[in-house]
Amino acid sequence: MINIQHLHKAFGKNQVLKGIDLTFDKPGITAVLGPNGSGKTTLIKSILGMVIPNQGDITVMGENIKGKWIYRDQIDYLPQIARFPENLKVSELLRMVKDLRSRDANDKKLIEFFELEPFLDKRLGNLSGGTRQKVNIVQAFMYDSPMMILDEPTAGLDPVAMIRLKELINNERAKGKTILITTHIMSFVEEMADEIVFLLEGHIHFRGSLQSLKNQYQESNLERAIAKMLEGKTNSSSNGVSKENSKFQFEKSF
Ligand SMILES: Nc1ncnc2c1ncn2[C@@H]1O[C@H](COP(=O)(O)OP(=O)(O)O)[C@@H](O)[C@H]1O
Ligand SMILES: [Mg+2]
């Protein structure tokens, strides 16, 4: 469904993606992981045509996306930072978004599901972070597209909302959708992901099932397996970063 070949992206001198090759062609959930600033959002935005690569090709459903936009109708997207017009009411925003697309939206059910009715008449600028994120989620899930890309969907959610989000994602997975998710919550990855793609220093450092990562590093805990993977990386490289430092950086990044 999504095929990425030799993708390079730099912002000025900052080489963020240095030749990424990736294919997502199976149904199920892929967790795209990596430290802060490793290029997860840049990769996602490249697939959506919101970041223009310096090199490489991306095809979605067999078609090169360069200069195209209609393919985006096949992808439901939850942006990491939803910049809503602060003065609009929640109901106005949803109406505006629905007016832009000709497809049927099932926002009503989602509003009930997240108990957002009391907020429909409130301005977006006055909402708490968690409530804004729920509005963001409603928009991402209200169309029934075959692919989903969710950039940090767990951000700001309380435990009840988190359980509801997982239920929603599981429903979409059961329909056979291809779903990409970034998150820094490892318990979420353990529970939800079928496989992991780990980005580090512009490359795919690991791709495979959670179990294969755990087996490789002989750790039953995902967080520890990832820590070991990163320690191995810094130990074998000659950049002078000590084990202690790399641990510290890891903890800070996730
Ligand atoms: N529009 C942009 N202009 C300049 N630099 C950017 C831009 N977007 C991202 N970057 C830089 O690219 C790197 C990767 O960012 P990002 O893809 O957001 O990482 P992640 O999502 O993994 O945290 C960071 O160093 C970030 O500062
Ligand atoms: Mg990001």
mmCIF file of C-alpha atoms in Angstrom, residues 82-94 96 119-129 131-136 139:
data_model
loop_
_atom_site.group_PDB
_atom_site.id
_atom_site.type_symbol
_atom_site.label_atom_id
_atom_site.label_comp_id
_atom_site.label_asym_id
_atom_site.label_seq_id
_atom_site.Cartn_x
_atom_site.Cartn_y
_atom_site.Cartn_z
ATOM 1 C CA ALA A 82 -3.252 20.057 15.685
ATOM 2 C CA ARG A 83 -3.323 23.791 15.167
ATOM 3 C CA PHE A 84 -7.009 24.612 15.328
ATOM 4 C CA PRO A 85 -8.356 28.121 14.769
ATOM 5 C CA GLU A 86 -8.694 29.245 18.399
ATOM 6 C CA ASN A 87 -11.885 31.226 17.876
ATOM 7 C CA LEU A 88 -13.883 28.467 16.225
ATOM 8 C CA LYS A 89 -16.273 26.383 18.257
ATOM 9 C CA VAL A 90 -15.807 22.599 18.205
ATOM 10 C CA SER A 91 -19.076 22.144 16.274
ATOM 11 C CA GLU A 92 -18.002 24.798 13.720
ATOM 12 C CA LEU A 93 -14.644 23.135 13.174
ATOM 13 C CA LEU A 94 -16.230 19.733 12.591
ATOM 14 C CA MET A 96 -16.008 23.027 8.297
ATOM 15 C CA PHE A 119 -17.809 21.012 24.537
ATOM 16 C CA LEU A 120 -19.448 21.406 21.121
ATOM 17 C CA ASP A 121 -20.311 25.056 21.812
ATOM 18 C CA LYS A 122 -16.940 25.895 23.332
ATOM 19 C CA ARG A 123 -14.196 27.682 21.466
ATOM 20 C CA LEU A 124 -11.152 25.537 20.633
ATOM 21 C CA GLY A 125 -8.819 28.058 22.284
ATOM 22 C CA ASN A 126 -10.537 27.454 25.629
ATOM 23 C CA LEU A 127 -10.255 23.660 25.662
ATOM 24 C CA SER A 128 -7.800 21.681 27.778
ATOM 25 C CA GLY A 129 -5.031 19.784 25.971
ATOM 26 C CA THR A 131 -10.099 17.679 25.125
ATOM 27 C CA ARG A 132 -8.391 19.208 22.088
ATOM 28 C CA GLN A 133 -6.739 15.858 21.477
ATOM 29 C CA LYS A 134 -10.149 14.148 21.615
ATOM 30 C CA VAL A 135 -11.420 16.577 18.956
ATOM 31 C CA ASN A 136 -8.296 15.760 16.936
ATOM 32 C CA GLN A 139 -11.509 14.173 13.049
#
